[in-house]
Amino acid sequence: MPRGERELVRDGSPLVDFAADLRLLRTKAGTPSYRAMGGTAHYSSTTLSEAASGRKLPSLAVVLAYVRACEGDAAEWERRWHALAAELNEGRAPMTAEDVSGAPYVGLRAFGPDDAHLFFGRERLVAEIVGKPQRLVLLFGASGSGKSSVLRAGVLPSVTAQGKTALLFTPGTHPVERCSVLLAAKLGVTAAAVMDGWRDDRALHRLVAQVSAGEEVVIVVDQFEEVFTLCDDEDERARFIAALAVAANAPGSRCRVLLGVRSDFFAHCSAHPALADALPDGQVLAGPMTAEELRQAIVAPARQLQLTVENPLVADLITQAHGRPGVLPLLSHVLLEVWARRSGSRLSVTGFQQAGGLDGALSRTAETVFAGLDEAQRTLARTLFGRLVALGEGTEDTKRRLTVGELGDAPGLAEVLEAFTAARLLARDGDGVEITHEALIRAWPRLHGWLHEDRESLRLHRRLTTAADAWESESKDSGALFRGMRLAMTLEWAAGHDAALAPRERDFLTASRSAEIAGSRRLRRLVVLLSVVSLLAVTATFVAAYAQRRAAEQRNTARAQVVAEEAADLYPANPQLAVQLALAAYRLAPSAHTSDGLLSTLPLAVVRQDAEVLSLALSPDGRTMATGSEDRTARLWDVTDPRRPVEIAVLTGHTEEIYGVAFSPDGRTLATSGFDRSVRLWNITDPRNPVRAAVLTGHTENVHAVEFSPDGRTLVSAGWDRTVRLWDVSNPNQPTEAAVLDGFADVLYDAGFSPDGATLAAVGDGQGIRLFDVADPRRPTALATAEGHDGGVYELAFSPDGATLATVGDDRATRLWDVSNPREPAPVATLNGHEDSVYSVAFSPDGNTLATAGDDRTARLWNVTDPRHVTGPDTLSGHWDAVEVVVFSPDGRTLISGGWDRSVRLLGTDVAETVAHACDHVTTAITEAEWERYFPGLSYERPCPA
């Protein structure tokens, strides 16, 4: 996982030297783990590791946090960072709109109808959309896959060339209003008149019939996900979707509807019957462009202006962009930057390097603009971008259009807006402003960091903005004001964020506070009145008694939750006391929270090792466990009795930490892989006397994962050298290489076979989930790429029936995919709950439970009996450091987790049985003093008999 660092070779590059010196600083500090550094720096281990990767310039905030965690000189490193940023940027100001006039590339913005002569590479996709016989078509694609450009510069010119009328718009916060404005312009009436006629699902159908005059009308709704992210009125959302469906499908309709939707909103669409009926026949996927399509997109626009692109640059761009989700805005932006640095009529590799490369150009542009602001303006920029992003709920963050009224009037804001607009990072018109493309959210580390740090604050601010809008739209009705706890929380937040508030938000809070004070006065007068009415004295007594009971219940519930968490943290040091505390908390206030705490203290066994546990596997018969560790050893354990694991062998030979272990289906062979770039096969017919069978070489960097095919004849290995290798291990003593899959965008973390062995999935940094046909392991062929994660994907698991694929990664999400047809993988569900990167995922043998684990020190169990309606999770908190790996036993009765706390925990999955035996190993009863410490005010009661 991201703990391990790839080898960094100083090549004279100032960026690599900077990263190498950061690593040297960490070494001088005693090489603390990134997890430990994160506790001090308040950044995730992944973010800190990436800062020293040498791949891109980290933000100044991250660098200073890294340095302080290693007790370095912050002032010195701040000077170095500014010098490096200046060197990388070469003092060049971001290009303005005037600078790019006449350019063959459009940068971050989408291609429009006027850019059709420059739009190349998507001809096949455009033809597929236009040629669909269905009248309601949904174009799905990841953010950055070019959906908007396809619709605007490809589909729109195509349909208008056929003499059809086209209406293009984005939904915004009020999609019915947006659509009505366009129709009104076509009909020559007012928008209000159109909206008045929008009374039922057939309204749009009738209006389109008036517009069409016998010709076909094509309604194109770009960024359709705004219906879910920006439109808060569920009734308007439902009416809009239903109206689109009726307009397209009504008998005699002359209307076609094309929707451009981000792929991570597939589940949102499928939840609406009107859209679900259009799937899958009306679905089109904007997948990654082929190498030839990328070549056309790079070369053809330049050729239109008699420019040439150097062949090495074309090859480099194709290699970096091929098969990579969300890369097209980065490609377009860097090409525009290279064009600005052209030498005569040539676009060169030198210009590409000066621009910052494919991944660095956009971040560099944004960072240069930010560096040019003064301190007050930088604070305003942070607030502005926080407003410009709609935070995802189980989906990626998206851009959000900001109206003029919400901008506010803070001094200096106009200069901030102008700076980012001039650099084409923001798009402005008379009505408001928005981020030019969501790629900026992913590619600018500073913005990504702001959103990560301020997430809850931004959510609270967004709720305030929405409430203020509703209050104004309802003529400032007092019933729309905040009250009680919501008002108190918002006022507390606003006290520290006054500069972030727009005038109308201040007015809303002022009115809410005044109404609350007036209400409190009325309440006090009422209480005085009631107190003098003696006839109500008895009633008041009952009320007081009830309130006292409720207060006691609430106090007990809160106390039980706190103790449940404390018990889980206490377990490593004092397991007997932890079990009794957790059991008492559960009995005091039974809940999912206290149940999770109890289970966390009731492992069947805990295996301690001298080094971090990085990999783990169980033999097919469930009797032998293998662990791979940071100490360069693999160990075999007899777990026939999971309550009493016994170490039976130590395998040595690797020269670096071991990140992969796997048993063959017959249990006779063990494969191990590690950061020494090798894969080793071991004959474990007698697990107590393992014998090395072979060493597989070929990878040129760390080998992160190994897995056997279901028939045991093929082994797959995935590495940081951007390759997946298939090995024929029919004879484990004489293995041979069967095939090599390359062309991946970045390092690989995992690869695995489907249960039938016909499909292989591979995941890593920057390439989505890649699926291959490996029915013939010597001739693997690419099938599809599934996109959705925001960041690296660390592990995958197929369900036992092979219909579902689960993936986890750096974005804290677990994603489920329908791979029943591996040529057309489709997102099914996104599971959120982890508070940091998720490293491991495993299905139970019956396929009904999914286990996940990660950097937040927890393992979580999800009920996935119906993958489209997942419930849970149950949270297990026994580890005190990151959980690297989680697996089920073959019989499903044991869940095993291993982590950076140098331990392996074995937990029974039969919760009732586990709880029934909670006191089996308690020999020392909790004392009255200990009870009073954790349960003050409650009568002493032993949870376990003496």
PDB file of C-alpha atoms in Angstrom, residues 28 112 596 701 864:
ATOM      1  CA  LYS A  28      17.511  11.646  10.120  1.00  0.00           C
ATOM      2  CA  GLY A 112     -18.323  23.982 -28.077  1.00  0.00           C
ATOM      3  CA  ASP A 596     -19.218  -2.790  17.563  1.00  0.00           C
ATOM      4  CA  GLU A 701      10.273  -2.446  -9.485  1.00  0.00           C
ATOM      5  CA  VAL A 864     -24.086  -7.082   0.412  1.00  0.00           C
TER       6      VAL A 864
END
